[in-house]
Amino acid sequence: MEGTSIVMFGVIGAEFSSDIEFDDVTLAWHTSKALSHLLLNQLDGSLSANVPLRRAAIDLLGRGFSVWQPYVDASAILLGLLEISYDADRILPSDNSSSLPLSATADACRSARRALSLIATAQPATFLTCMAKEVTRYNAAAQSAQSSNQLHNSVIVRAKSEILHVIENLIDKMPNSVADLLLETMDVAVHCLDASVVKSQGLHVAFPALCKFPMVSYCTHSRRICVGSKNGNLAFYEIKQSKAQTIPFQASPTAAMIFYLKPSSKELIQAHHGAVAAVAFSDDGKYLASFSPNDLKVNLWHTSASSIFGSQHTKCIKTYTVPWKSPGSEKINNVTKAGRITWFDNRTAALLLPDGTESRYKL
């Protein structure tokens, strides 16, 4: 009877949310806690972990997550769903019409994958920030050699392919939402990607979805990924190292702060006053061009200087003002389509604007 009541209230919350959100939120709170318990806690020993009641709870958590979110630990819910769906590519049939009926394990896996997709599309910021937080937590714990074996079995490691699957779907369906949190997205993607594939074949092969953004560029020579963010920062991820470096824009090299991330290092600099719409490495990897429609600047950067720490630093060597006449409200309405940079040669960058105009900038 309790299980039936939980499912009934869960359906009401998921499908008729206005009817369950009472002023005292008591019913929504209790229902969300009950659904979370069915997902996260071990069931009675006499019951299988894949009983229909648990699968129903998984489905309802996904369908009504916007209702349950204020009362649950979003990270715990996401990790719980990943724990069930991390092996989906192996367990689930590639053709939806084949291998039916599904086993209880496969059915639970399918329900968890669908719930993850529903949560991510309903609350993309929640999914991306929670995953980025878990990756940061994992990287911090990875510094301790004593915990390495335990970390290897962490769901954030085992579910890498499933996390990339969700991010790929988000980029396809909600590119603007992903662009708003592109640094968090890249932090998660770099954690999940096979570094050897990125280094040997490039980002466009390892994860082509990210290359749809004009503010993402990969250099095959230095094996660095550059990402332009909404707040004007440029982030450089070095796939070949295991340490990260954060450098304030106006600080001297001696003021640099070193901390560690795995499997890549990251250099972060303040580059523009507003969202970065496009970045691109030169073919030889020595230079980078960046553009912001907010400050209407194209910055050309020297990227090949090495520091005493063995990492590469980036220095702005030229700045150009872009003669763009579009109204200010239109310039930043859709930063993913505000411009694209290509290199005409290793000394000349070309900016292609939405109105079809092209401007070239020399080093």
C-alpha positions as a Markdown table, in Angstrom:
| # | Residue | x | y | z |
|---|---|---|---|---|
| 1 | Met | 0.0 | 0.0 | 0.0 |
| 2 | Glu | 2.8 | 2.4 | 0.8 |
| 3 | Gly | 4.5 | 1.8 | -2.5 |
| 4 | Thr | 1.2 | 2.4 | -4.4 |
| 5 | Ser | 0.7 | 5.7 | -2.5 |
| 6 | Ile | 4.2 | 6.9 | -3.3 |
| 7 | Val | 3.8 | 6.1 | -7.0 |
| 8 | Met | 0.3 | 7.7 | -7.0 |
| 9 | Phe | 1.6 | 11.0 | -5.5 |
| 10 | Gly | 4.7 | 10.8 | -7.7 |
| 11 | Val | 2.5 | 10.6 | -10.8 |
| 12 | Ile | 0.5 | 13.6 | -9.6 |
| 13 | Gly | 3.7 | 15.6 | -9.0 |
| 14 | Ala | 5.3 | 14.6 | -12.3 |
| 15 | Glu | 2.2 | 15.2 | -14.4 |
| 16 | Phe | 0.2 | 17.7 | -12.4 |
| 17 | Ser | 2.8 | 19.7 | -10.5 |
| 18 | Ser | 0.5 | 22.6 | -9.7 |
| 19 | Asp | -1.8 | 20.2 | -7.7 |
| 20 | Ile | 1.0 | 18.9 | -5.5 |
| 21 | Glu | 2.8 | 22.1 | -4.6 |
| 22 | Phe | 0.8 | 23.1 | -1.6 |
| 23 | Asp | 1.7 | 26.2 | 0.4 |
| 24 | Asp | 3.4 | 24.1 | 3.1 |
| 25 | Val | 5.1 | 21.9 | 0.5 |
| 26 | Thr | 4.7 | 19.0 | 2.9 |
| 27 | Leu | 3.3 | 16.5 | 0.4 |
| 28 | Ala | 6.0 | 17.4 | -2.2 |
| 29 | Trp | 8.7 | 17.0 | 0.4 |
| 30 | His | 7.5 | 13.6 | 1.6 |
| 31 | Thr | 7.0 | 12.3 | -1.9 |
| 32 | Ser | 10.4 | 13.5 | -3.1 |
| 33 | Lys | 12.1 | 11.9 | -0.1 |
| 34 | Ala | 10.3 | 8.6 | -0.7 |
| 35 | Leu | 11.2 | 8.5 | -4.4 |
| 36 | Ser | 14.8 | 9.3 | -3.5 |
| 37 | His | 14.9 | 6.6 | -0.9 |
| 38 | Leu | 13.7 | 4.0 | -3.5 |
| 39 | Leu | 16.5 | 5.0 | -5.8 |
| 40 | Leu | 19.4 | 5.5 | -3.4 |
| 41 | Asn | 18.9 | 3.1 | -0.5 |
| 42 | Gln | 19.3 | -0.6 | -0.5 |
| 43 | Leu | 15.9 | -2.3 | -0.5 |
| 44 | Asp | 14.8 | -5.0 | 1.9 |
| 45 | Gly | 16.9 | -8.1 | 1.4 |
| 46 | Ser | 13.8 | -10.1 | 0.2 |
| 47 | Leu | 13.4 | -7.7 | -2.8 |
| 48 | Ser | 15.5 | -7.3 | -5.9 |
| 49 | Ala | 17.1 | -4.0 | -6.6 |
| 50 | Asn | 15.2 | -3.9 | -9.9 |
| 51 | Val | 11.7 | -4.4 | -8.7 |
| 52 | Pro | 9.0 | -2.5 | -10.5 |
| 53 | Leu | 8.5 | -0.1 | -7.6 |
| 54 | Arg | 12.1 | 1.1 | -7.9 |
| 55 | Arg | 11.8 | 1.4 | -11.7 |
| 56 | Ala | 8.7 | 3.5 | -11.2 |
| 57 | Ala | 10.5 | 5.8 | -8.8 |
| 58 | Ile | 13.3 | 6.2 | -11.2 |
| 59 | Asp | 10.9 | 7.2 | -14.0 |
| 60 | Leu | 9.0 | 9.6 | -11.8 |
| 61 | Leu | 12.2 | 11.3 | -10.5 |
| 62 | Gly | 13.0 | 12.0 | -14.1 |
| 63 | Arg | 9.6 | 13.1 | -15.2 |
| 64 | Gly | 9.0 | 15.4 | -12.3 |
| 65 | Phe | 12.5 | 16.5 | -11.3 |
| 66 | Ser | 11.6 | 20.2 | -11.4 |
| 67 | Val | 9.1 | 19.5 | -8.7 |
| 68 | Trp | 11.4 | 17.3 | -6.5 |
| 69 | Gln | 14.6 | 19.3 | -7.0 |
| 70 | Pro | 14.1 | 21.8 | -4.1 |
| 71 | Tyr | 13.8 | 18.8 | -1.7 |
| 72 | Val | 16.5 | 16.4 | -2.9 |
| 73 | Asp | 20.2 | 16.3 | -3.3 |
| 74 | Ala | 20.5 | 16.7 | -7.0 |
| 75 | Ser | 24.1 | 15.3 | -7.2 |
| 76 | Ala | 23.1 | 12.2 | -5.3 |
| 77 | Ile | 20.1 | 11.6 | -7.6 |
| 78 | Leu | 22.3 | 12.0 | -10.7 |
| 79 | Leu | 25.0 | 9.7 | -9.3 |
| 80 | Gly | 22.4 | 7.2 | -8.3 |
| 81 | Leu | 21.0 | 7.2 | -11.9 |
| 82 | Leu | 24.5 | 6.9 | -13.4 |
| 83 | Glu | 25.2 | 3.9 | -11.1 |
| 84 | Ile | 22.3 | 2.1 | -12.7 |
| 85 | Ser | 22.8 | 3.3 | -16.3 |
| 86 | Tyr | 26.6 | 3.4 | -16.6 |
| 87 | Asp | 26.8 | 0.2 | -18.6 |
| 88 | Ala | 23.8 | 1.0 | -20.8 |
| 89 | Asp | 25.7 | 0.7 | -24.1 |
| 90 | Arg | 26.4 | -3.0 | -23.3 |
| 91 | Ile | 23.2 | -3.9 | -21.6 |
| 92 | Leu | 20.6 | -2.3 | -23.8 |
| 93 | Pro | 20.0 | -3.5 | -27.3 |
| 94 | Ser | 21.2 | -1.1 | -30.0 |
| 95 | Asp | 17.9 | -1.6 | -31.9 |
| 96 | Asn | 14.9 | -0.7 | -29.8 |
| 97 | Ser | 12.8 | -3.3 | -31.5 |
| 98 | Ser | 15.2 | -6.2 | -30.8 |
| 99 | Ser | 16.0 | -8.3 | -27.7 |
| 100 | Leu | 12.6 | -7.7 | -26.2 |
| 101 | Pro | 11.3 | -8.2 | -23.6 |
| 102 | Leu | 14.1 | -6.6 | -21.5 |
| 103 | Ser | 15.4 | -8.2 | -18.4 |
| 104 | Ala | 14.7 | -6.4 | -15.1 |
| 105 | Thr | 18.3 | -5.1 | -15.0 |
| 106 | Ala | 18.1 | -3.8 | -18.6 |
| 107 | Asp | 14.7 | -2.2 | -18.0 |
| 108 | Ala | 16.0 | -0.4 | -14.9 |
| 109 | Cys | 19.0 | 0.7 | -16.9 |
| 110 | Arg | 16.8 | 2.1 | -19.7 |
| 111 | Ser | 14.6 | 3.9 | -17.1 |
| 112 | Ala | 17.7 | 5.4 | -15.5 |
| 113 | Arg | 19.1 | 6.6 | -18.8 |
| 114 | Arg | 15.8 | 8.1 | -19.8 |
| 115 | Ala | 15.5 | 9.8 | -16.4 |
| 116 | Leu | 19.0 | 11.3 | -16.8 |
| 117 | Ser | 18.0 | 12.7 | -20.2 |
| 118 | Leu | 14.8 | 14.2 | -18.8 |
| 119 | Ile | 16.6 | 15.8 | -15.9 |
| 120 | Ala | 19.4 | 17.2 | -18.1 |
| 121 | Thr | 17.0 | 18.7 | -20.6 |
| 122 | Ala | 14.7 | 20.1 | -17.9 |
| 123 | Gln | 17.5 | 21.5 | -15.8 |
| 124 | Pro | 20.7 | 21.7 | -17.9 |
| 125 | Ala | 22.4 | 24.0 | -15.5 |
| 126 | Thr | 21.8 | 21.6 | -12.6 |
| 127 | Phe | 23.1 | 18.6 | -14.5 |
| 128 | Leu | 26.3 | 20.4 | -15.8 |
| 129 | Thr | 27.1 | 22.1 | -12.5 |
| 130 | Cys | 26.6 | 19.0 | -10.5 |
| 131 | Met | 28.7 | 16.9 | -12.8 |
| 132 | Ala | 31.5 | 19.6 | -12.8 |
| 133 | Lys | 31.4 | 19.6 | -8.9 |
| 134 | Glu | 31.7 | 15.9 | -8.8 |
| 135 | Val | 34.6 | 15.9 | -11.2 |
| 136 | Thr | 36.3 | 18.6 | -9.1 |
| 137 | Arg | 35.8 | 16.5 | -6.0 |
| 138 | Tyr | 37.2 | 13.4 | -7.8 |
| 139 | Asn | 40.3 | 15.3 | -8.9 |
| 140 | Ala | 40.9 | 16.6 | -5.4 |
| 141 | Ala | 40.6 | 13.1 | -4.0 |
| 142 | Ala | 42.8 | 11.7 | -6.8 |
| 143 | Gln | 45.8 | 13.6 | -5.3 |
| 144 | Ser | 45.8 | 11.0 | -2.5 |
| 145 | Ala | 47.5 | 7.8 | -3.5 |
| 146 | Gln | 45.8 | 6.0 | -0.7 |
| 147 | Ser | 42.4 | 6.5 | -2.3 |
| 148 | Ser | 43.4 | 5.6 | -5.9 |
| 149 | Asn | 41.9 | 2.1 | -5.9 |
| 150 | Gln | 38.6 | 3.3 | -4.5 |
| 151 | Leu | 38.5 | 6.2 | -7.0 |
| 152 | His | 39.0 | 3.8 | -9.9 |
| 153 | Asn | 35.7 | 2.2 | -9.0 |
| 154 | Ser | 33.9 | 5.5 | -8.5 |
| 155 | Val | 30.8 | 6.0 | -10.6 |
| 156 | Ile | 32.2 | 9.2 | -12.0 |
| 157 | Val | 34.8 | 7.0 | -13.6 |
| 158 | Arg | 32.7 | 4.0 | -14.6 |
| 159 | Ala | 30.0 | 6.3 | -16.1 |
| 160 | Lys | 32.2 | 8.4 | -18.3 |
| 161 | Ser | 30.6 | 7.2 | -21.6 |
| 162 | Glu | 27.1 | 7.7 | -20.2 |
| 163 | Ile | 27.9 | 11.3 | -19.1 |
| 164 | Leu | 29.3 | 12.1 | -22.5 |
| 165 | His | 26.1 | 10.6 | -24.0 |
| 166 | Val | 24.0 | 13.0 | -22.0 |
| 167 | Ile | 26.2 | 16.0 | -22.8 |
| 168 | Glu | 26.1 | 15.1 | -26.5 |
| 169 | Asn | 22.3 | 15.1 | -26.4 |
| 170 | Leu | 22.3 | 18.4 | -24.5 |
| 171 | Ile | 24.5 | 20.0 | -27.1 |
| 172 | Asp | 22.2 | 18.8 | -29.9 |
| 173 | Lys | 19.0 | 19.9 | -28.2 |
| 174 | Met | 20.0 | 22.9 | -26.1 |
| 175 | Pro | 23.3 | 24.4 | -27.4 |
| 176 | Asn | 22.7 | 27.8 | -25.9 |
| 177 | Ser | 22.2 | 26.4 | -22.4 |
| 178 | Val | 25.5 | 24.5 | -22.8 |
| 179 | Ala | 27.2 | 27.5 | -24.2 |
| 180 | Asp | 26.3 | 29.4 | -21.0 |
| 181 | Leu | 28.2 | 26.8 | -18.9 |
| 182 | Leu | 30.9 | 25.9 | -21.5 |
| 183 | Leu | 33.8 | 25.8 | -19.0 |
| 184 | Glu | 31.8 | 23.4 | -16.7 |
| 185 | Thr | 30.9 | 21.3 | -19.7 |
| 186 | Met | 34.5 | 21.1 | -20.8 |
| 187 | Asp | 35.7 | 20.3 | -17.3 |
| 188 | Val | 33.4 | 17.3 | -17.3 |
| 189 | Ala | 34.2 | 16.3 | -20.9 |
| 190 | Val | 38.0 | 16.4 | -20.4 |
| 191 | His | 37.5 | 14.1 | -17.4 |
| 192 | Cys | 35.4 | 11.7 | -19.4 |
| 193 | Leu | 37.3 | 11.7 | -22.8 |
| 194 | Asp | 40.0 | 9.2 | -23.6 |
| 195 | Ala | 43.1 | 11.5 | -23.5 |
| 196 | Ser | 45.0 | 9.2 | -25.9 |
| 197 | Val | 42.3 | 9.5 | -28.5 |
| 198 | Val | 42.3 | 13.3 | -28.2 |
| 199 | Lys | 46.0 | 13.5 | -28.4 |
| 200 | Ser | 46.3 | 11.1 | -31.4 |
| 201 | Gln | 43.2 | 12.0 | -33.4 |
| 202 | Gly | 42.0 | 15.4 | -32.2 |
| 203 | Leu | 39.0 | 16.7 | -30.4 |
| 204 | His | 36.9 | 16.6 | -33.6 |
| 205 | Val | 37.2 | 12.8 | -33.5 |
| 206 | Ala | 37.1 | 12.2 | -29.8 |
| 207 | Phe | 34.0 | 14.3 | -29.2 |
| 208 | Pro | 32.8 | 16.1 | -32.3 |
| 209 | Ala | 29.8 | 17.6 | -30.6 |
| 210 | Leu | 32.0 | 20.2 | -28.7 |
| 211 | Cys | 33.5 | 21.3 | -32.0 |
| 212 | Lys | 30.2 | 22.8 | -33.0 |
| 213 | Phe | 30.9 | 25.7 | -30.8 |
| 214 | Pro | 33.0 | 28.5 | -32.4 |
| 215 | Met | 34.4 | 29.3 | -29.0 |
| 216 | Val | 36.1 | 25.9 | -28.8 |
| 217 | Ser | 39.4 | 25.1 | -30.6 |
| 218 | Tyr | 41.9 | 22.3 | -30.4 |
| 219 | Cys | 45.6 | 22.6 | -31.3 |
| 220 | Thr | 47.1 | 19.4 | -32.6 |
| 221 | His | 50.7 | 20.7 | -32.1 |
| 222 | Ser | 50.5 | 21.7 | -28.4 |
| 223 | Arg | 47.6 | 19.3 | -27.6 |
| 224 | Arg | 45.7 | 22.1 | -25.9 |
| 225 | Ile | 42.0 | 22.9 | -26.0 |
| 226 | Cys | 40.9 | 26.5 | -25.7 |
| 227 | Val | 37.5 | 27.5 | -24.6 |
| 228 | Gly | 35.9 | 30.9 | -24.5 |
| 229 | Ser | 33.5 | 31.5 | -21.7 |
| 230 | Lys | 30.5 | 33.8 | -21.2 |
| 231 | Asn | 32.3 | 35.9 | -18.6 |
| 232 | Gly | 35.2 | 36.7 | -21.0 |
| 233 | Asn | 37.7 | 34.1 | -19.8 |
| 234 | Leu | 39.8 | 31.9 | -21.9 |
| 235 | Ala | 40.5 | 28.4 | -20.5 |
| 236 | Phe | 43.4 | 26.3 | -21.9 |
| 237 | Tyr | 43.3 | 22.6 | -21.2 |
| 238 | Glu | 46.6 | 20.7 | -21.6 |
| 239 | Ile | 45.8 | 17.1 | -22.3 |
| 240 | Lys | 49.4 | 15.9 | -21.9 |
| 241 | Gln | 49.9 | 16.9 | -18.3 |
| 242 | Ser | 48.5 | 16.1 | -14.9 |
| 243 | Lys | 48.7 | 19.5 | -13.3 |
| 244 | Ala | 46.6 | 22.7 | -13.7 |
| 245 | Gln | 47.6 | 26.3 | -13.6 |
| 246 | Thr | 45.3 | 29.3 | -13.0 |
| 247 | Ile | 46.9 | 32.7 | -13.8 |
| 248 | Pro | 45.2 | 36.0 | -13.2 |
| 249 | Phe | 45.3 | 38.1 | -16.4 |
| 250 | Gln | 47.5 | 40.9 | -15.0 |
| 251 | Ala | 49.6 | 38.8 | -12.7 |
| 252 | Ser | 53.3 | 38.1 | -13.3 |
| 253 | Pro | 54.5 | 34.5 | -13.8 |
| 254 | Thr | 55.9 | 34.6 | -10.2 |
| 255 | Ala | 52.4 | 35.1 | -8.9 |
| 256 | Ala | 51.0 | 32.1 | -10.6 |
| 257 | Met | 49.2 | 29.6 | -8.4 |
| 258 | Ile | 49.7 | 25.9 | -9.1 |
| 259 | Phe | 47.1 | 23.2 | -8.3 |
| 260 | Tyr | 46.5 | 19.7 | -9.6 |
| 261 | Leu | 43.8 | 18.2 | -11.8 |
| 262 | Lys | 43.8 | 14.9 | -13.7 |
| 263 | Pro | 44.0 | 14.1 | -16.6 |
| 264 | Ser | 44.7 | 17.6 | -17.9 |
| 265 | Ser | 46.0 | 21.0 | -16.8 |
| 266 | Lys | 44.1 | 24.2 | -17.2 |
| 267 | Glu | 45.3 | 27.8 | -17.6 |
| 268 | Leu | 42.6 | 30.4 | -17.1 |
| 269 | Ile | 43.0 | 34.0 | -18.2 |
| 270 | Gln | 40.7 | 37.1 | -18.4 |
| 271 | Ala | 40.6 | 37.9 | -22.1 |
| 272 | His | 37.5 | 40.1 | -22.9 |
| 273 | His | 34.9 | 42.3 | -21.3 |
| 274 | Gly | 32.0 | 40.1 | -22.1 |
| 275 | Ala | 31.2 | 36.7 | -23.7 |
| 276 | Val | 33.8 | 35.2 | -25.9 |
| 277 | Ala | 32.1 | 34.2 | -29.2 |
| 278 | Ala | 34.9 | 32.6 | -31.2 |
| 279 | Val | 38.5 | 31.3 | -30.7 |
| 280 | Ala | 40.9 | 29.5 | -33.1 |
| 281 | Phe | 44.4 | 28.3 | -33.0 |
| 282 | Ser | 46.7 | 29.0 | -36.0 |
| 283 | Asp | 47.7 | 26.0 | -38.0 |
| 284 | Asp | 51.2 | 25.9 | -36.5 |
| 285 | Gly | 49.8 | 26.2 | -32.9 |
| 286 | Lys | 51.9 | 29.2 | -32.0 |
| 287 | Tyr | 49.0 | 31.8 | -32.0 |
| 288 | Leu | 45.4 | 32.1 | -31.0 |
| 289 | Ala | 42.7 | 34.6 | -32.0 |
| 290 | Ser | 39.7 | 35.4 | -29.9 |
| 291 | Phe | 36.6 | 37.6 | -30.5 |
| 292 | Ser | 33.9 | 39.0 | -28.2 |
| 293 | Pro | 30.8 | 40.8 | -29.6 |
| 294 | Asn | 30.5 | 42.6 | -26.3 |
| 295 | Asp | 33.7 | 44.6 | -26.3 |
| 296 | Leu | 34.0 | 44.3 | -30.2 |
| 297 | Lys | 37.6 | 43.2 | -29.9 |
| 298 | Val | 39.7 | 40.7 | -31.7 |
| 299 | Asn | 42.7 | 39.7 | -29.6 |
| 300 | Leu | 45.7 | 37.9 | -31.0 |
| 301 | Trp | 47.7 | 35.8 | -28.5 |
| 302 | His | 51.1 | 34.2 | -28.5 |
| 303 | Thr | 50.7 | 30.7 | -27.0 |
| 304 | Ser | 54.0 | 28.9 | -27.4 |
| 305 | Ala | 56.1 | 30.4 | -24.6 |
| 306 | Ser | 57.2 | 27.9 | -22.0 |
| 307 | Ser | 57.4 | 28.7 | -18.3 |
| 308 | Ile | 59.7 | 27.4 | -15.5 |
| 309 | Phe | 56.9 | 25.1 | -14.6 |
| 310 | Gly | 57.1 | 23.3 | -18.0 |
| 311 | Ser | 53.7 | 24.6 | -19.1 |
| 312 | Gln | 52.7 | 27.0 | -21.8 |
| 313 | His | 51.6 | 30.5 | -21.2 |
| 314 | Thr | 49.5 | 32.8 | -23.3 |
| 315 | Lys | 50.2 | 36.4 | -23.9 |
| 316 | Cys | 48.1 | 39.0 | -25.8 |
| 317 | Ile | 50.3 | 40.6 | -28.5 |
| 318 | Lys | 47.7 | 42.6 | -30.5 |
| 319 | Thr | 44.2 | 43.9 | -30.1 |
| 320 | Tyr | 41.9 | 45.1 | -32.9 |
| 321 | Thr | 38.5 | 46.8 | -32.8 |
| 322 | Val | 35.9 | 45.2 | -34.9 |
| 323 | Pro | 33.8 | 47.6 | -37.1 |
| 324 | Trp | 30.5 | 45.8 | -36.4 |
| 325 | Lys | 27.4 | 48.1 | -36.8 |
| 326 | Ser | 24.8 | 45.7 | -35.4 |
| 327 | Pro | 22.6 | 47.0 | -32.4 |
| 328 | Gly | 24.0 | 46.0 | -29.0 |
| 329 | Ser | 21.0 | 43.9 | -28.1 |
| 330 | Glu | 21.5 | 41.8 | -31.2 |
| 331 | Lys | 25.2 | 41.4 | -30.8 |
| 332 | Ile | 25.0 | 39.1 | -27.8 |
| 333 | Asn | 21.5 | 37.6 | -28.3 |
| 334 | Asn | 23.0 | 34.3 | -29.5 |
| 335 | Val | 26.7 | 34.1 | -28.7 |
| 336 | Thr | 27.0 | 30.8 | -30.6 |
| 337 | Lys | 26.3 | 32.6 | -33.8 |
| 338 | Ala | 28.0 | 35.9 | -33.2 |
| 339 | Gly | 31.0 | 35.1 | -35.4 |
| 340 | Arg | 33.6 | 32.5 | -36.4 |
| 341 | Ile | 37.4 | 32.8 | -36.7 |
| 342 | Thr | 39.6 | 31.0 | -39.2 |
| 343 | Trp | 43.3 | 31.5 | -40.0 |
| 344 | Phe | 44.1 | 32.6 | -43.6 |
| 345 | Asp | 47.7 | 31.7 | -42.9 |
| 346 | Asn | 49.9 | 31.4 | -39.8 |
| 347 | Arg | 50.1 | 35.2 | -39.5 |
| 348 | Thr | 46.6 | 36.3 | -40.5 |
| 349 | Ala | 43.3 | 35.6 | -38.7 |
| 350 | Ala | 39.9 | 36.1 | -40.4 |
| 351 | Leu | 36.7 | 36.9 | -38.6 |
| 352 | Leu | 33.5 | 35.9 | -40.2 |
| 353 | Leu | 30.5 | 37.9 | -38.9 |
| 354 | Pro | 26.8 | 36.8 | -39.1 |
| 355 | Asp | 26.1 | 39.5 | -41.7 |
| 356 | Gly | 28.5 | 37.8 | -44.1 |
| 357 | Thr | 31.3 | 40.4 | -43.7 |
| 358 | Glu | 34.9 | 39.2 | -43.3 |
| 359 | Ser | 37.7 | 41.1 | -41.6 |
| 360 | Arg | 41.4 | 40.0 | -41.5 |
| 361 | Tyr | 43.8 | 40.8 | -38.7 |
| 362 | Lys | 47.6 | 40.4 | -39.0 |
| 363 | Leu | 50.1 | 39.7 | -36.3 |
